Coordinates of C-alpha atoms and ligand atoms in Angstrom, one line a residue:
M179 CA -164.9 -180.2 169.3
S180 CA -161.7 -182.1 169.4
P181 CA -158.6 -180.4 168.0
T182 CA -158.6 -183.0 165.2
L183 CA -160.8 -181.3 162.7
L184 CA -157.9 -180.9 160.4
E185 CA -156.5 -184.3 161.0
K186 CA -157.4 -185.7 157.7
L187 CA -156.6 -182.9 155.4
A188 CA -156.0 -183.1 151.7
A189 CA -155.9 -180.6 148.9
V190 CA -158.3 -181.0 146.0
R191 CA -156.6 -179.9 142.8
D192 CA -158.0 -179.7 139.4
S193 CA -156.8 -178.1 136.2
G194 CA -157.3 -178.0 132.5
N195 CA -156.8 -176.1 129.4
D196 CA -160.1 -176.0 127.5
G197 CA -159.3 -174.6 124.1
A198 CA -156.0 -173.5 125.6
C199 CA -157.8 -171.4 128.2
T200 CA -155.8 -172.4 131.3
W201 CA -157.4 -172.9 134.7
S202 CA -156.2 -174.4 137.9
A203 CA -157.9 -174.6 141.3
V204 CA -157.0 -176.0 144.7
Y205 CA -159.0 -176.0 147.9
P206 CA -158.7 -177.9 151.1
Q207 CA -160.7 -181.0 151.7
V208 CA -161.3 -181.1 155.4
Q209 CA -162.8 -184.5 156.3
G210 CA -163.9 -183.4 159.7
A211 CA -165.9 -180.6 158.1
P212 CA -167.7 -181.9 155.0
E213 CA -170.0 -178.8 155.0
L214 CA -166.9 -176.6 154.6
T215 CA -165.4 -178.7 151.8
A216 CA -168.8 -178.6 150.0
E217 CA -169.0 -174.9 150.2
L218 CA -165.4 -174.4 149.0
R219 CA -166.1 -176.8 146.1
R220 CA -169.3 -174.9 145.2
T221 CA -167.4 -171.6 145.1
V222 CA -164.6 -173.0 143.1
E223 CA -166.9 -174.7 140.6
A224 CA -169.0 -171.5 140.1
E225 CA -165.8 -169.5 139.4
R226 CA -164.6 -172.0 136.9
A227 CA -168.0 -172.2 135.1
R228 CA -168.0 -168.4 134.9
F229 CA -164.4 -168.4 133.6
L230 CA -165.1 -171.1 130.9
E231 CA -168.2 -169.3 129.8
E232 CA -166.2 -166.1 129.3
A233 CA -163.4 -168.1 127.6
R234 CA -165.8 -169.6 125.2
R235 CA -166.9 -166.1 124.2
T236 CA -163.5 -164.5 123.9
G237 CA -161.4 -167.5 122.8
C238 CA -157.9 -168.2 124.0
D239 CA -154.8 -167.4 122.1
E240 CA -152.3 -170.1 123.1
T241 CA -149.3 -167.8 123.1
G242 CA -150.8 -164.4 123.9
R243 CA -149.8 -162.8 127.2
K244 CA -153.4 -161.7 127.6
A245 CA -154.8 -165.2 127.2
P246 CA -157.4 -165.8 129.9
E247 CA -156.2 -167.8 132.9
L248 CA -157.9 -168.7 136.1
N249 CA -155.9 -169.7 139.2
I250 CA -157.5 -170.4 142.5
D251 CA -155.4 -170.8 145.6
F252 CA -156.1 -170.8 149.3
S253 CA -154.6 -170.1 152.7
F254 CA -155.8 -170.9 156.2
L255 CA -156.9 -168.0 158.4
A256 CA -157.6 -170.1 161.5
T257 CA -157.2 -173.8 162.1
A258 CA -157.5 -174.2 165.8
G259 CA -160.2 -175.8 168.0
D260 CA -163.7 -175.6 166.6
V261 CA -163.0 -172.8 164.1
I262 CA -161.6 -173.1 160.5
G263 CA -161.1 -170.1 158.3
V264 CA -160.1 -170.4 154.7
R265 CA -159.3 -167.6 152.3
L266 CA -159.7 -168.3 148.6
V267 CA -157.5 -166.3 146.3
I268 CA -159.1 -166.1 142.9
L269 CA -156.8 -164.7 140.2
H270 CA -158.5 -164.1 136.9
L271 CA -156.4 -163.0 134.0
G272 CA -157.9 -161.9 130.7
D273 CA -159.2 -159.0 128.8
M274 CA -162.7 -159.0 130.2
T275 CA -162.6 -159.5 133.9
A276 CA -159.0 -159.3 135.0
G277 CA -158.2 -159.1 138.7
K278 CA -157.5 -160.7 142.0
A279 CA -160.4 -161.4 144.3
T280 CA -160.3 -162.9 147.7
T281 CA -163.1 -164.3 149.9
S282 CA -162.9 -165.8 153.3
V283 CA -165.1 -168.8 154.3
W284 CA -165.6 -169.5 158.0
Y285 CA -166.6 -172.8 159.6
D286 CA -168.1 -173.0 163.1
G287 CA -167.4 -176.5 164.4
A288 CA -169.7 -175.9 167.4
T289 CA -172.8 -175.7 165.1
R290 CA -171.1 -177.6 162.1
K291 CA -172.1 -174.7 159.8
V292 CA -170.3 -172.7 157.2
V293 CA -170.9 -169.0 158.1
P294 CA -170.3 -165.9 156.0
A295 CA -167.5 -163.5 156.9
S296 CA -170.0 -161.0 158.0
S297 CA -171.0 -163.3 160.9
L298 CA -167.8 -162.4 162.6
I299 CA -169.4 -159.0 163.4
D300 CA -172.0 -158.4 166.0
P301 CA -175.2 -157.4 164.1
N302 CA -175.6 -154.4 166.6
A303 CA -172.1 -153.2 165.8
R304 CA -172.4 -153.0 162.0
D305 CA -172.7 -149.2 162.0
R306 CA -169.6 -148.9 164.2
L307 CA -167.7 -151.2 161.8
A308 CA -168.8 -148.9 158.9
T309 CA -167.6 -145.8 160.7
A310 CA -164.3 -147.4 161.6
V311 CA -163.7 -148.6 158.0
K312 CA -164.6 -145.2 156.6
G313 CA -162.5 -143.4 159.1
T314 CA -159.5 -145.5 158.2
L315 CA -159.9 -145.4 154.4
A316 CA -161.1 -141.8 153.8
G317 CA -158.5 -139.9 152.0
R318 CA -156.3 -142.8 151.4
K319 CA -154.6 -142.9 148.0
G320 CA -156.4 -145.0 145.5
V321 CA -159.7 -144.9 147.4
D322 CA -162.7 -143.4 145.7
A323 CA -164.8 -141.4 148.2
Q324 CA -168.1 -142.1 146.4
K325 CA -167.5 -145.8 146.1
L326 CA -166.4 -146.0 149.8
D327 CA -169.5 -144.1 150.9
S328 CA -171.9 -146.5 149.1
V329 CA -170.1 -149.6 150.2
V330 CA -170.0 -148.5 153.8
A331 CA -173.6 -147.3 153.8
S332 CA -175.0 -150.6 152.4
L333 CA -172.5 -152.8 154.3
D334 CA -173.0 -155.1 151.3
P335 CA -171.9 -158.6 152.3
R336 CA -170.5 -159.1 148.8
A337 CA -168.1 -156.2 149.5
F338 CA -167.4 -157.3 153.0
D339 CA -166.7 -160.9 152.0
D340 CA -163.1 -161.1 153.2
L341 CA -162.8 -160.6 157.0
A342 CA -159.9 -162.2 158.8
F343 CA -157.6 -161.7 161.8
S344 CA -153.9 -161.1 162.0
A345 CA -151.9 -163.2 164.3
G346 CA -152.1 -160.3 166.8
G347 CA -155.9 -160.3 166.7
D348 CA -156.4 -157.2 164.5
L349 CA -159.4 -157.4 162.2
V350 CA -158.4 -157.3 158.6
V351 CA -161.0 -156.3 156.0
T352 CA -160.0 -156.8 152.4
F353 CA -161.9 -155.2 149.5
D354 CA -161.4 -156.6 146.0
E355 CA -160.1 -154.5 143.2
G356 CA -162.5 -151.9 142.1
V357 CA -164.8 -152.1 145.2
V358 CA -163.7 -149.0 147.0
G359 CA -161.2 -147.7 144.4
A360 CA -160.1 -147.9 140.8
A361 CA -159.7 -151.5 139.6
T362 CA -156.0 -150.7 138.8
A363 CA -155.3 -149.7 142.4
G364 CA -155.5 -153.3 143.5
Q365 CA -157.0 -154.7 146.6
V366 CA -157.6 -152.3 149.5
Q367 CA -157.0 -153.5 153.1
V368 CA -158.2 -152.1 156.4
V369 CA -156.6 -153.2 159.6
L370 CA -158.6 -152.4 162.7
P371 CA -156.4 -152.8 165.8
R372 CA -157.4 -155.5 168.2
S373 CA -158.7 -153.0 170.7
T374 CA -160.9 -151.3 168.1
A375 CA -162.1 -154.6 166.7
Q376 CA -162.9 -156.4 170.0
P377 CA -166.2 -154.7 170.7
L378 CA -167.4 -155.1 167.1
L379 CA -167.2 -158.9 167.1
S380 CA -170.0 -161.4 167.6
E381 CA -169.6 -164.4 169.9
F382 CA -168.3 -166.4 166.9
G383 CA -166.1 -163.5 165.9
R384 CA -164.4 -163.5 169.3
R385 CA -163.9 -167.2 169.1
A386 CA -162.5 -167.0 165.6
Q387 CA -160.2 -164.2 166.7
G388 CA -158.9 -166.3 169.5
R389 CA -158.3 -169.3 167.3
A390 CA -156.6 -167.2 164.6
M391 CA -154.1 -166.1 167.3
E392 CA -153.3 -169.7 168.4
P393 CA -152.2 -171.9 165.5
E394 CA -153.1 -175.6 165.8
P395 CA -150.2 -177.7 167.0
G396 CA -148.7 -179.4 163.9
V397 CA -150.3 -176.8 161.6
T398 CA -147.7 -174.2 161.3
S399 CA -147.9 -171.3 158.9
S400 CA -145.2 -170.8 156.4
P401 CA -144.4 -167.2 155.6
S402 CA -147.0 -167.3 152.8
G403 CA -149.6 -168.4 155.2
T404 CA -149.8 -171.9 153.8
P405 CA -150.0 -174.5 156.6
T406 CA -147.7 -177.4 156.9
V407 CA -150.0 -180.1 157.9
E408 CA -147.8 -183.2 158.1
V409 CA -144.6 -183.2 159.9
V410 CA -142.4 -185.3 157.7
P411 CA -139.0 -186.3 158.9
T412 CA -136.4 -185.3 156.3
G413 CA -133.5 -187.5 155.4
T414 CA -132.1 -189.0 152.3
V415 CA -134.4 -191.3 150.5
T416 CA -132.4 -194.4 149.6
E417 CA -132.6 -195.8 146.1
S418 CA -134.2 -199.2 146.2
A419 CA -132.1 -201.7 144.5
R420 CA -133.2 -202.5 141.0
P421 CA -131.1 -203.6 138.0
Q422 CA -130.2 -200.7 135.7
V423 CA -132.2 -200.5 132.6
N424 CA -130.4 -199.5 129.4
C425 CA -133.0 -197.7 127.3
R426 CA -130.7 -197.7 124.3
R427 CA -130.9 -201.5 124.2
V428 CA -134.4 -202.3 125.5
K429 CA -137.8 -200.7 124.8
C430 CA -138.6 -198.0 127.5
V431 CA -141.4 -195.7 128.2
A432 CA -141.7 -193.0 130.9
L433 CA -145.1 -192.8 132.5
T434 CA -145.6 -189.4 134.0
F435 CA -148.2 -188.2 136.5
D436 CA -148.9 -184.5 137.0
D437 CA -150.7 -182.2 139.5
G438 CA -150.5 -184.5 142.5
P439 CA -150.1 -185.7 145.0
G440 CA -153.8 -186.5 145.2
P441 CA -156.2 -188.9 146.9
Y442 CA -155.4 -191.7 144.5
T443 CA -151.6 -191.4 144.5
D444 CA -151.1 -194.2 147.1
K445 CA -153.3 -196.5 145.1
L446 CA -151.3 -195.8 142.0
L447 CA -148.1 -196.6 143.9
G448 CA -149.6 -200.0 144.6
Y449 CA -150.3 -200.7 140.9
L450 CA -146.8 -199.6 139.9
A451 CA -145.2 -201.8 142.5
K452 CA -147.0 -204.9 141.2
Y453 CA -145.2 -204.4 137.8
R454 CA -142.0 -203.2 139.4
A455 CA -142.6 -200.1 137.2
R456 CA -141.0 -196.8 137.9
A457 CA -142.7 -193.6 137.0
T458 CA -142.2 -189.8 137.3
F459 CA -144.4 -187.6 139.4
F460 CA -144.5 -183.9 138.6
V461 CA -145.9 -182.5 141.9
V462 CA -147.4 -179.2 142.7
G463 CA -145.6 -177.4 145.5
Q464 CA -148.7 -176.5 147.4
N465 CA -150.0 -180.1 147.3
T466 CA -146.6 -181.3 148.4
V467 CA -146.7 -179.2 151.5
M468 CA -150.2 -180.5 152.3
S469 CA -149.4 -184.1 151.7
G470 CA -145.7 -184.5 152.2
A471 CA -145.9 -188.1 153.4
V472 CA -147.4 -189.2 150.1
V473 CA -144.5 -187.6 148.1
R474 CA -142.0 -189.1 150.5
R475 CA -143.6 -192.6 150.0
T476 CA -143.5 -192.0 146.2
A477 CA -139.8 -191.1 146.3
Q478 CA -139.1 -194.1 148.6
A479 CA -140.7 -196.4 146.2
G480 CA -138.0 -195.4 143.6
H481 CA -140.1 -193.1 141.5
E482 CA -138.7 -189.7 140.3
I483 CA -140.2 -186.5 141.6
G484 CA -140.1 -183.4 139.5
G485 CA -141.5 -179.9 140.1
H486 CA -144.7 -178.7 138.5
S487 CA -144.7 -175.2 139.9
W488 CA -146.1 -173.9 143.2
S489 CA -149.8 -173.4 142.4
H490 CA -150.0 -174.4 138.8
R491 CA -149.8 -170.9 137.3
D492 CA -149.0 -170.5 133.6
L493 CA -145.4 -169.5 134.1
T494 CA -145.2 -167.7 130.7
K495 CA -147.3 -165.0 132.2
L496 CA -145.0 -164.3 135.1
T497 CA -141.8 -162.2 135.3
A498 CA -138.4 -163.9 135.3
A499 CA -138.0 -163.2 139.0
D500 CA -141.5 -164.6 139.8
V501 CA -140.8 -167.8 137.8
R502 CA -137.5 -168.3 139.6
A503 CA -139.2 -167.7 143.0
D504 CA -142.0 -170.1 142.1
L505 CA -139.7 -172.9 141.0
R506 CA -137.4 -172.4 144.0
R507 CA -140.3 -172.6 146.4
T508 CA -141.6 -175.8 144.8
E509 CA -138.1 -177.3 144.9
Q510 CA -137.9 -176.5 148.6
A511 CA -141.2 -178.2 149.3
I512 CA -140.1 -181.3 147.5
R513 CA -136.8 -181.3 149.4
D514 CA -138.6 -180.8 152.7
A515 CA -140.9 -183.8 151.9
T516 CA -138.3 -186.2 150.5
G517 CA -134.9 -185.0 151.5
V518 CA -134.0 -185.0 147.8
T519 CA -133.6 -182.1 145.4
P520 CA -135.6 -182.6 142.3
K521 CA -133.7 -182.5 139.0
I522 CA -136.4 -181.9 136.4
V523 CA -139.4 -179.6 135.9
R524 CA -142.6 -179.8 133.9
P525 CA -144.1 -176.4 133.4
P526 CA -147.9 -176.3 133.9
Y527 CA -149.9 -176.6 130.7
G528 CA -146.6 -177.3 129.0
A529 CA -146.3 -173.6 128.6
L530 CA -142.8 -172.5 127.8
N531 CA -141.1 -169.4 126.6
A532 CA -137.6 -168.0 126.8
T533 CA -138.1 -166.5 130.2
V534 CA -139.3 -169.8 131.7
R535 CA -136.5 -171.7 130.0
K536 CA -133.9 -169.3 131.4
A537 CA -135.3 -169.4 134.9
T538 CA -133.7 -172.7 135.8
N539 CA -130.9 -175.0 134.7
Q540 CA -133.1 -178.0 135.2
P541 CA -134.4 -179.8 132.1
M542 CA -138.0 -178.9 131.1
I543 CA -139.8 -182.2 130.5
L544 CA -142.8 -182.1 128.2
W545 CA -144.4 -185.2 126.7
S546 CA -145.0 -187.0 123.4
V547 CA -148.2 -188.8 124.3
D548 CA -151.1 -186.8 125.9
T549 CA -153.8 -189.0 127.2
E550 CA -156.0 -185.9 127.8
D551 CA -157.3 -187.8 130.8
W552 CA -158.2 -184.5 132.6
R553 CA -160.7 -183.8 129.8
Y554 CA -162.4 -187.2 129.3
R555 CA -162.3 -188.8 132.7
N556 CA -162.8 -192.2 131.0
T557 CA -160.6 -195.1 132.0
S558 CA -160.9 -197.1 128.8
R559 CA -160.2 -194.0 126.7
V560 CA -157.0 -193.3 128.8
V561 CA -155.9 -196.9 128.3
R562 CA -156.5 -196.8 124.6
T563 CA -154.7 -193.4 124.0
A564 CA -151.7 -194.4 126.2
I565 CA -151.2 -197.8 124.5
K566 CA -151.8 -196.5 121.0
G567 CA -149.3 -193.7 121.4
A568 CA -146.6 -195.6 123.2
K569 CA -143.3 -196.0 121.2
P570 CA -139.8 -196.7 122.5
G571 CA -138.7 -193.4 124.2
S572 CA -142.2 -192.1 124.7
I573 CA -143.1 -189.8 127.6
I574 CA -146.7 -190.4 128.4
L575 CA -148.8 -187.8 130.3
F576 CA -151.4 -188.7 132.9
H577 CA -152.8 -186.9 136.0
D578 CA -152.9 -188.9 139.2
I579 CA -155.5 -186.6 140.7
H580 CA -158.2 -188.3 138.7
A581 CA -159.5 -191.8 139.8
T582 CA -160.3 -192.6 136.2
S583 CA -156.6 -192.1 135.2
V584 CA -155.2 -194.2 138.1
E585 CA -157.6 -197.0 137.2
A586 CA -156.2 -197.1 133.7
I587 CA -152.7 -197.9 134.8
P588 CA -153.0 -201.6 135.5
Q589 CA -154.2 -202.2 132.0
V590 CA -151.5 -199.9 130.5
L591 CA -148.8 -201.8 132.5
R592 CA -150.2 -205.2 131.6
T593 CA -150.4 -204.5 127.8
L594 CA -147.2 -202.6 127.4
S595 CA -145.1 -205.0 129.5
A596 CA -146.5 -207.8 127.3
R597 CA -145.1 -205.9 124.4
G598 CA -141.7 -205.8 126.0
Y599 CA -141.7 -202.3 127.4
H600 CA -139.7 -201.3 130.5
F601 CA -141.2 -198.6 132.7
V602 CA -138.5 -196.1 133.7
T603 CA -138.3 -192.6 135.2
V604 CA -137.7 -189.7 132.9
S605 CA -134.1 -189.4 134.0
E606 CA -133.5 -193.1 133.4
L607 CA -135.1 -192.7 129.9
F608 CA -132.3 -190.3 129.0
G609 CA -129.5 -192.4 130.7
G610 CA -129.5 -189.8 133.6
K611 CA -129.1 -186.7 131.4
P612 CA -132.3 -185.3 129.9
P613 CA -131.8 -182.5 127.4
K614 CA -132.7 -178.9 128.3
V615 CA -136.2 -179.4 126.8
A616 CA -137.5 -182.9 126.2
Y617 CA -140.6 -184.3 124.6
S618 CA -139.5 -187.9 124.2
A619 CA -136.2 -189.7 124.1
Q620 CA -136.5 -190.2 120.4
P621 CA -138.7 -187.3 119.2
P622 CA -141.3 -188.6 116.8
A623 CA -141.1 -187.0 113.3
G624 CA -143.2 -183.9 113.1
A625 CA -143.1 -183.2 116.8
K626 CA -144.0 -179.6 117.5
R627 CA -141.9 -177.0 119.4
Ligands
NI892 NI1 -150.5 -179.8 135.3

């Protein structure tokens, strides 16, 4: 297997707020390993279906701190040679089934198969693993002796679904909340030193261990474990020359695209260029790290880049310190990709409270026209909603992670430019100075919030 398994890597992101139940998921799309991508998609879709089912039963209070939220994120465990390991981090907030769960998915490039975490262990060494785990955990604070006994006795693969290696080759077993202890005690981790772990591993396990210890060149792990896939030269993006548009004198609209960059962003850039239209892209930090070159191309084409949080969490559910850290990290990702510090933020789901507002001096940009494109995935419906809602000063919300939305843009540009509209960035719409919280340049009567 060539070391190019990860060459064409993209992040698949999706999000929505069905009845104000907010969910967001991202997983890697590895073109060299379609079987892995399919498995990750299946897992994510099953979690989402389960969440939406629960959400339908309990309902979602738009402002409540306890409103259900699903957030799925990932990190790479190994990315070298013929082994890929991915850990999905599934955060589920809500009254019914709150908690953080992780699961590791392994891919063996030699057989082109997705294998469960348990396949890292030699079938003949399972008892020794049980003994080692029990020996490490027995008596530890927060561990329930009875639960530990039954988990270890059965070696239930659902309990042992997150096996990974540290950079030093230690075997790391992570149990979800409530599996070996009280749910409130959080996840429980066992680290078996390399020397203890070595004889317990299967042939694949030893290969995975070796790969986990040697990161793929070009795929370097950030402190959070998120790989930087593309090496993008930094430098200042030069503004391409274009006559200044004065939105107090001519009709302007700001087209805005959230949750990207995604697989259709480049196509969208082509459509916008045809009409010399500028737009604003509110990018997710994690996607930006994965696809820095796309963000750089976007900025180079003269579009504005704003932050849309690191992993699309509902920021109103985080502490002030966590909001600040999230926004800073996202800002840094954009700066790394483009060389430019973003000046505006759009909070995921448009969710704002005093804590979020105070976390940054950057203007919070909401919208006045919501195409609801994530919900309907219907190009002509997106076209209709955007055109019908457009007024001078409108901020129109789209998501460039959906092909159906991107395909709506040529018609939106054609129709609105025929009606005399200029397509400007959000900052241009406000003459360079957006207010602290903005819905449109001229708020329509009856605008909420
Ligand atoms: Ni979003």
